[in-house]
Short mmCIF file of C-alpha atoms and ligand atoms in Angstrom, two decimals:
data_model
loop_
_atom_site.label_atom_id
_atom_site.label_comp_id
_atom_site.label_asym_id
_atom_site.label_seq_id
_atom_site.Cartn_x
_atom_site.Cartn_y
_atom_site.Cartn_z
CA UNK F 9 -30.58 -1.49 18.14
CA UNK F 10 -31.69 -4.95 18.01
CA UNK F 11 -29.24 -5.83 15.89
CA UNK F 12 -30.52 -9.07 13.56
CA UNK F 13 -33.41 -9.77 15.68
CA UNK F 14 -36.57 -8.47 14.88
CA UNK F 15 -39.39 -6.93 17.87
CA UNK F 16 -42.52 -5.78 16.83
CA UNK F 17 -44.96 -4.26 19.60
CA UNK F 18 -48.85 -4.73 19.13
CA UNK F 19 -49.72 -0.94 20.58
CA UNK F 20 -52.74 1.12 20.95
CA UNK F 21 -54.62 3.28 18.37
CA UNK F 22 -54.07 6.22 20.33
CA UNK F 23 -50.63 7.11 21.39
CA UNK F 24 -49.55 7.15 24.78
CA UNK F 25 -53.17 6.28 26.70
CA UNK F 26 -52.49 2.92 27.20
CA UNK F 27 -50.62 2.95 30.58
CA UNK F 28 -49.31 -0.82 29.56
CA UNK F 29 -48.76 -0.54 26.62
CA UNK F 30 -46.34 3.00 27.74
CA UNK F 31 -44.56 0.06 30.16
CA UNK F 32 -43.27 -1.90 27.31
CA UNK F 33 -42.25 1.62 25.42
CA UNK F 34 -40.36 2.66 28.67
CA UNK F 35 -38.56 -0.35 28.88
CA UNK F 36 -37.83 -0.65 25.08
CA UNK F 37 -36.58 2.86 25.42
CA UNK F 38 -34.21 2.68 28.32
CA UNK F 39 -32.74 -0.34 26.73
CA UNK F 40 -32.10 1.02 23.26
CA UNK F 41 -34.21 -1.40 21.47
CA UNK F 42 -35.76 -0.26 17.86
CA UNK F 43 -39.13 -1.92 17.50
CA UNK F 44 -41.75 -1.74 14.58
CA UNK F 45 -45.15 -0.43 16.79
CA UNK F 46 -48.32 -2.09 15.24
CA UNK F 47 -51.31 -0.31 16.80
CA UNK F 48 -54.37 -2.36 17.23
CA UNK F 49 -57.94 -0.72 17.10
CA UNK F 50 -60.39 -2.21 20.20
CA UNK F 51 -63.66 -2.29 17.64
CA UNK F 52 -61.22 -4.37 15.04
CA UNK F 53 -58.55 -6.20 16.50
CA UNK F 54 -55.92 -7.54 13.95
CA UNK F 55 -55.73 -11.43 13.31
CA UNK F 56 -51.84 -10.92 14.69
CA UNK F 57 -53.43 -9.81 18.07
CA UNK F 58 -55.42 -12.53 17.98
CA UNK F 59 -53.29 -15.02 17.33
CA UNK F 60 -50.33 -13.50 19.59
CA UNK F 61 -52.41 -13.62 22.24
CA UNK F 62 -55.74 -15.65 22.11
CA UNK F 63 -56.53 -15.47 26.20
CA UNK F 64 -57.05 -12.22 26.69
CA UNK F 65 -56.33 -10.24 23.03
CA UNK F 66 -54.91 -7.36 24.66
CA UNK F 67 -51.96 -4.96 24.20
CA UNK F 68 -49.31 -4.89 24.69
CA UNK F 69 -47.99 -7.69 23.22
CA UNK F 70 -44.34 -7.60 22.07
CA UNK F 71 -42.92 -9.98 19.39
CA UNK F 72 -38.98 -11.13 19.57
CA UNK F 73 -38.38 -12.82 16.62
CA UNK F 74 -41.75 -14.17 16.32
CA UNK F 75 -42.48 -15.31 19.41
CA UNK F 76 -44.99 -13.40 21.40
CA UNK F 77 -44.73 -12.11 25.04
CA UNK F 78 -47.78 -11.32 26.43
CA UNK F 79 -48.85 -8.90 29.66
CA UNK F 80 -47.05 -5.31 30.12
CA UNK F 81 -44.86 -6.73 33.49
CA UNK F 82 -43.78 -9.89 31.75
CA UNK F 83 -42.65 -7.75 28.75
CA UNK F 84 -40.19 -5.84 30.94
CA UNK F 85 -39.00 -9.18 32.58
CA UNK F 86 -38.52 -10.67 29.52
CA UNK F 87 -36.29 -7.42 27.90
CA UNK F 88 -34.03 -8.01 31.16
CA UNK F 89 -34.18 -11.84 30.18
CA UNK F 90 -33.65 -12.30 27.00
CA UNK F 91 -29.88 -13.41 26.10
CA UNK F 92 -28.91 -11.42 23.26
CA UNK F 93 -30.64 -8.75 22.99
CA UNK F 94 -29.31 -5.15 22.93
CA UNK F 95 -29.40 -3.43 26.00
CA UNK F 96 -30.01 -5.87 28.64
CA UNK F 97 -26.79 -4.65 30.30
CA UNK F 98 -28.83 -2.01 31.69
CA UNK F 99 -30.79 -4.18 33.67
CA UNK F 100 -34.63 -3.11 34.46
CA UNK F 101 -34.90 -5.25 37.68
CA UNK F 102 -32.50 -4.77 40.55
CA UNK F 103 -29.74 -7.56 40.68
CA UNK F 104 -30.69 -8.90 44.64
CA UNK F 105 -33.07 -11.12 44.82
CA UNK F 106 -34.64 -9.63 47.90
CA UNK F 107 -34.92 -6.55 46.06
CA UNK F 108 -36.15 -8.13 42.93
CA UNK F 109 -39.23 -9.93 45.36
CA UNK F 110 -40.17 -6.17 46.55
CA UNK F 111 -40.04 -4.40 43.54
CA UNK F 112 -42.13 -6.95 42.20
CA UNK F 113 -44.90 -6.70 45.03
CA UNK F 114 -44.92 -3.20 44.75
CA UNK F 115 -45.65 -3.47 40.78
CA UNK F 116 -48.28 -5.80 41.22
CA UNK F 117 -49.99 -4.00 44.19
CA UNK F 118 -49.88 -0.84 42.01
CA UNK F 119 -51.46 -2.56 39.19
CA UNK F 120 -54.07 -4.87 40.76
CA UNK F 121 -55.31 -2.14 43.73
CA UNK F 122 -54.00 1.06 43.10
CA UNK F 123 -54.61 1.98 39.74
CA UNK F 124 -58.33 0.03 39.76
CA UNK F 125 -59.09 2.55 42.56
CA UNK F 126 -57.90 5.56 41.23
CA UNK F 127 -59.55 4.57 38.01
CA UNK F 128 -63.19 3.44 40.16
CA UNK F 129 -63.31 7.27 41.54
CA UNK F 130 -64.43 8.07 37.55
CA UNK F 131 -66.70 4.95 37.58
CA UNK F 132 -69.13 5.69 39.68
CA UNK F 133 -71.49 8.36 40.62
CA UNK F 134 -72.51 7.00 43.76
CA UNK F 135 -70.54 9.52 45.97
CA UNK F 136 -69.80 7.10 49.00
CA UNK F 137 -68.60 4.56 46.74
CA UNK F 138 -66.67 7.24 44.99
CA UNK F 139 -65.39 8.71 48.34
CA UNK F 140 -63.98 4.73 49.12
CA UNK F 141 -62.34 4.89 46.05
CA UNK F 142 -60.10 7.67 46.42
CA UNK F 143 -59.38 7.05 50.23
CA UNK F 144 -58.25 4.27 48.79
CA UNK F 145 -56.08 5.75 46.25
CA UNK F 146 -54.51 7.91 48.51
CA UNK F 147 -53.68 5.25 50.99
CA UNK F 148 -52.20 3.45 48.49
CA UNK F 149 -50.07 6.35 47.55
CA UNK F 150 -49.10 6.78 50.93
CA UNK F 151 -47.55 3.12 50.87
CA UNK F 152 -45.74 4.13 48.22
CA UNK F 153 -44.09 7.18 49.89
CA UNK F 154 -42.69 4.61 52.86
CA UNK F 155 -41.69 2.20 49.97
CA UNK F 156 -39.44 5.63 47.99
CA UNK F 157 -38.46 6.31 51.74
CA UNK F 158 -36.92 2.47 52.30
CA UNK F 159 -35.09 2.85 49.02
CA UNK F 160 -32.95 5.85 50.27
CA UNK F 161 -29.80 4.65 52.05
CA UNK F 162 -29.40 6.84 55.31
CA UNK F 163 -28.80 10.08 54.36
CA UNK F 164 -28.67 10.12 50.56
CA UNK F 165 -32.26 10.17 48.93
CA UNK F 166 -32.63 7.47 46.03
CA UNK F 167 -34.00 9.74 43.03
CA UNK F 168 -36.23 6.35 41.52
CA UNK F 169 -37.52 3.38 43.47
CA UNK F 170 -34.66 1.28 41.01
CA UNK F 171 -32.16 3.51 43.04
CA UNK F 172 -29.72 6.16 40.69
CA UNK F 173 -31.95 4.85 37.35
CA UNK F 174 -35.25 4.59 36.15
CA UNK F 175 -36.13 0.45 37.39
CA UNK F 176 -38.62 -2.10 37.29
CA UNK F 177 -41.29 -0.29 39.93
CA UNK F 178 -40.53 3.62 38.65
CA UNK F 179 -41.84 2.11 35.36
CA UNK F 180 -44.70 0.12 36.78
CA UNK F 181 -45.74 3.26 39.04
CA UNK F 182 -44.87 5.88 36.05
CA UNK F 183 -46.93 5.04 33.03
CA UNK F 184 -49.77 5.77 35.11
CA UNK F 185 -48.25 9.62 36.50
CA UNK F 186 -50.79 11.19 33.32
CA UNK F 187 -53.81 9.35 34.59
CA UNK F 188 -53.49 10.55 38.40
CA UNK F 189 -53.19 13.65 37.03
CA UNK F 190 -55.93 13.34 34.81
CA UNK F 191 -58.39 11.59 37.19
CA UNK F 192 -57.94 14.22 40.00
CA UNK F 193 -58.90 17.00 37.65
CA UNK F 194 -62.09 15.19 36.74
CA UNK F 195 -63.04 13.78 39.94
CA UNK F 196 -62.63 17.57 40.58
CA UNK F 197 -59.84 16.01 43.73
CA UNK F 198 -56.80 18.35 42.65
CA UNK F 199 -53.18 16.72 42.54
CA UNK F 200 -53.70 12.89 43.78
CA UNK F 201 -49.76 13.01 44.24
CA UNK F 202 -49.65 16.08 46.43
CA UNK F 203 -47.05 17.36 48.34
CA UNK F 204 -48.21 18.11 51.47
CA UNK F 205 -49.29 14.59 51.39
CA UNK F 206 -46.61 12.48 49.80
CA UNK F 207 -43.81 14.95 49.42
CA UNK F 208 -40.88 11.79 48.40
CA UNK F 209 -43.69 10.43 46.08
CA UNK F 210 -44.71 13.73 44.44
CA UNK F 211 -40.76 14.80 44.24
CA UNK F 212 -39.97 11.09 42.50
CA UNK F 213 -43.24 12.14 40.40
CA UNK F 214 -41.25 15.16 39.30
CA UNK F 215 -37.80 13.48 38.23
CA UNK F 216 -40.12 10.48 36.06
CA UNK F 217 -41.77 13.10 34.57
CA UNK F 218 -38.11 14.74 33.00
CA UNK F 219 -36.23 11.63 33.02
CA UNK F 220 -34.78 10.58 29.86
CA UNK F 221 -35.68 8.67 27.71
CA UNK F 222 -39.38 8.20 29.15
CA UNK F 223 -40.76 11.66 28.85
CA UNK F 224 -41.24 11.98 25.24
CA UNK F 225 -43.17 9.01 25.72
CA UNK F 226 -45.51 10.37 28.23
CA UNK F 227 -49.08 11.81 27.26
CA UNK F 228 -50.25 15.43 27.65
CA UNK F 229 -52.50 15.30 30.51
CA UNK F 230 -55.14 17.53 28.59
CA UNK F 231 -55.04 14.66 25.64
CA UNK F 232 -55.78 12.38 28.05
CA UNK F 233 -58.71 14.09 30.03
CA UNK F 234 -59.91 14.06 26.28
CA UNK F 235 -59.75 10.29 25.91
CA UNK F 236 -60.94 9.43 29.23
CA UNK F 237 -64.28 11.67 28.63
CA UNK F 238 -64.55 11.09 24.84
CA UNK F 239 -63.85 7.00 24.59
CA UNK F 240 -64.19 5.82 28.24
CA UNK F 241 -67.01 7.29 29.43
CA UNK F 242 -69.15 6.62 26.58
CA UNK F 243 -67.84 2.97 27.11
CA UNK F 244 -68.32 2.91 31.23
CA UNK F 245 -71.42 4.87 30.50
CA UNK F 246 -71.18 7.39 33.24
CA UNK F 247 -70.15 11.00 32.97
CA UNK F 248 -68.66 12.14 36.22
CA UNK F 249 -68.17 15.87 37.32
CA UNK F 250 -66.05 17.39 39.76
CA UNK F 251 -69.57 17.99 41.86
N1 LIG Q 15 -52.82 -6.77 32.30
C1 LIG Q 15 -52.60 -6.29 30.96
C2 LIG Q 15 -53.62 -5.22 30.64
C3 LIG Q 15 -53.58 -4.83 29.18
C4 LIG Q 15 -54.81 -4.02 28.76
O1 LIG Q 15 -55.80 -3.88 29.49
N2 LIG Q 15 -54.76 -3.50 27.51
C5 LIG Q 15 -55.86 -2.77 26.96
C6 LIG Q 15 -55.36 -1.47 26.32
S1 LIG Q 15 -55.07 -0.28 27.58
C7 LIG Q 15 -56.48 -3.60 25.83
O2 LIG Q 15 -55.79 -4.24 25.07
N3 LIG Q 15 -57.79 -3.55 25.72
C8 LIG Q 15 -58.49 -4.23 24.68
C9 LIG Q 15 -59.70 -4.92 25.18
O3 LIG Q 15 -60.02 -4.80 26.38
O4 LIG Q 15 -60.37 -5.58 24.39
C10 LIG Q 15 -51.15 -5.81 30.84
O5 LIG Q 15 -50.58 -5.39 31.86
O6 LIG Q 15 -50.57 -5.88 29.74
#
């Protein structure tokens, strides 16, 4: 509970789709934090939104006692932050600094390279550029199967890049588990995380997707399929097949 203080989080229309805007859910989940969720419509974007954040008027923005925070990987850095509130004794970000400068590299290569490729494979129908896209996807992924590897001390596999718990990169990485899923069914690829490819990755895929409390929070992949081909096509303007 947040006790006296008040956090409000500026949200999506439709639940779950926003992969950022799940981040700041995640976090505000793990940590026990009650929040009043104020979803903002693209086509009609509240004066709040505007106002909280006037750059770039985007979601997620959460609100701590008035004062906006702005961008989905700030939000979780500022939950671990914030003196006083509720559940930042279950700390997002690892304690050592070292670890705290990897995590953070990891979370910003998934979010500036990886998911913009994954995401390009639907964007295009130029198959060669398409073909890039997903090589470099899966390379990406396969980074990310050394980086689950490194976390493991000797023997004993870590379950979650933030070691025993759910952390700072498992969340960055996790919000997006629906839309690999969803992309590789209509880029017609199959599983993006595969086994036989990136068996540590895909078996880490498998705890996020069960883990308390961030499933319930997680999107159907078929309701997201639905929103990718309904709203983001139509907005892209390209209509992809598996062909
Ligand atoms: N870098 C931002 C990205 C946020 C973002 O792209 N939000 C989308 C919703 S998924 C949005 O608000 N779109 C509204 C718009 O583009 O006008 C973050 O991590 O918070």
């Amino acid at each position: 509970m947040a006790g006296a203080q008040e956090l409000k989080l500026l949200g999506w229309w439709a639940p779950g789709v926003s992969p950022f805007v799940l981040r700041a859910q995640m976090a505000l989940a793990i940590k026990g934090l009650s929040y009043e969720y104020l979803p903002e419509d693209r086509g009609c974007k509240s004066d709040l939104l505007i106002a909280s954040n006037p750059v770039y008027k985007k979601v997620p923005v959460l609100i701590h006692d008035g004062r906006p925070v702005c961008e989905s990987l700030l939000i979780l850095e500022y939950l671990d932050d914030a003196v006083g509130l509720a559940g930042n004794g279950k700390p997002i970000l690892p304690a050592d600094p070292y670890s705290r400068a990897v995590a953070r590299f990891w979370a910003a290569y998934v979010n500036d390279k990886l998911f913009p490729s994954c995401i390009g494979s639907l964007k295009t129908t130029k198959q060669e550029e398409r073909a890039g896209k997903v090589e470099e996807t899966l390379s990406g992924l396969r980074h990310l199967e050394g980086v689950l590897a490194e976390c493991s001390k000797g023997e004993v596999e870590a379950p979650f890049f933030g070691g025993d718990s759910i952390g700072f990169l498992d969340i960055a990485l996790g919000c997006y588990l629906p839309w690999f899923e969803a992309v590789g069914r209509l880029a017609g690829l199959g599983p993006l995380i595969d086994p036989a490819r990136t068996p540590k990755l895909a078996a880490w895929a498998e705890r996020f997707r069960v883990a308390e409390p961030v499933k319930a929070l997680l999107p159907g992949v078929d309701e997201l399929e639905e929103y990718i081909t309904t709203v983001l096509y139509p907005k892209w303007n390209v209509a992809v097949t598996g062909n």
